[in-house]
């Protein structure tokens, strides 16, 4: 499904992935895999970031027409920073 809004959100999600790729190390998380068609699930980490998690769910033909991005960043416990999170749902 292509709309100007969804296409812009896809561009922004690609920008976020590039930022994470440039500043963090990607890794496979055995507990979370791409279990469903249309899902992208990615993980990163660094010395100061225990885990960064990004999930994108694309609308599929015949399914609800919502697009979702879910981002969580878990800092290292020694830093005493809050967990950061963002969800965007659009359709």
Short mmCIF file of C-alpha atoms in Angstrom, two decimals, residues 13-76:
data_model
loop_
_atom_site.label_atom_id
_atom_site.label_comp_id
_atom_site.label_asym_id
_atom_site.label_seq_id
_atom_site.Cartn_x
_atom_site.Cartn_y
_atom_site.Cartn_z
CA UNK A 13 12.34 4.58 9.27
CA UNK A 14 15.17 3.98 6.76
CA UNK A 15 16.94 7.07 8.16
CA UNK A 16 16.60 5.72 11.72
CA UNK A 17 17.98 2.33 10.66
CA UNK A 18 20.98 4.06 9.02
CA UNK A 19 21.65 6.07 12.18
CA UNK A 20 21.52 2.94 14.33
CA UNK A 21 23.73 1.07 11.84
CA UNK A 22 26.29 3.90 11.88
CA UNK A 23 26.49 4.23 15.68
CA UNK A 24 25.59 0.80 17.08
CA UNK A 25 26.43 -2.85 16.38
CA UNK A 26 23.59 -4.94 14.96
CA UNK A 27 22.92 -8.38 16.43
CA UNK A 28 20.49 -11.28 16.10
CA UNK A 29 18.14 -11.77 19.01
CA UNK A 30 17.02 -15.41 19.13
CA UNK A 31 13.98 -14.49 21.25
CA UNK A 32 12.60 -12.23 18.53
CA UNK A 33 12.47 -13.17 14.88
CA UNK A 34 10.51 -12.03 11.85
CA UNK A 35 7.61 -14.33 12.59
CA UNK A 36 5.07 -12.75 10.29
CA UNK A 37 4.96 -11.57 6.70
CA UNK A 38 5.42 -7.81 6.49
CA UNK A 39 7.36 -7.58 9.77
CA UNK A 40 10.92 -6.27 10.08
CA UNK A 41 12.57 -6.78 13.48
CA UNK A 42 16.08 -5.42 14.09
CA UNK A 43 18.39 -5.13 17.12
CA UNK A 44 21.54 -3.15 17.94
CA UNK A 45 23.81 -2.59 20.96
CA UNK A 46 26.90 -0.67 22.06
CA UNK A 47 28.92 -0.01 25.20
CA UNK A 48 26.30 2.47 26.43
CA UNK A 49 23.20 0.93 24.83
CA UNK A 50 22.22 -2.47 26.20
CA UNK A 51 19.69 -2.98 23.41
CA UNK A 52 18.03 -0.91 20.70
CA UNK A 53 15.00 -2.56 19.12
CA UNK A 54 13.15 -1.50 15.99
CA UNK A 55 10.07 -3.21 14.55
CA UNK A 56 8.22 -2.20 11.40
CA UNK A 57 4.92 -3.74 10.38
CA UNK A 58 3.84 -3.11 6.80
CA UNK A 59 0.18 -3.34 5.73
CA UNK A 60 -0.53 -6.41 3.60
CA UNK A 61 -3.24 -6.93 0.99
CA UNK A 62 -6.43 -8.17 2.63
CA UNK A 63 -5.23 -7.21 6.12
CA UNK A 64 -5.80 -4.10 8.23
CA UNK A 65 -4.22 -1.14 6.47
CA UNK A 66 -2.11 0.15 9.35
CA UNK A 67 1.63 0.77 9.26
CA UNK A 68 3.60 0.61 12.52
CA UNK A 69 7.08 1.43 13.74
CA UNK A 70 8.08 0.52 17.28
CA UNK A 71 11.42 1.66 18.73
CA UNK A 72 12.89 1.03 22.18
CA UNK A 73 16.36 2.00 23.39
CA UNK A 74 17.57 0.43 26.65
CA UNK A 75 20.67 2.18 28.05
CA UNK A 76 23.28 0.26 30.00
#
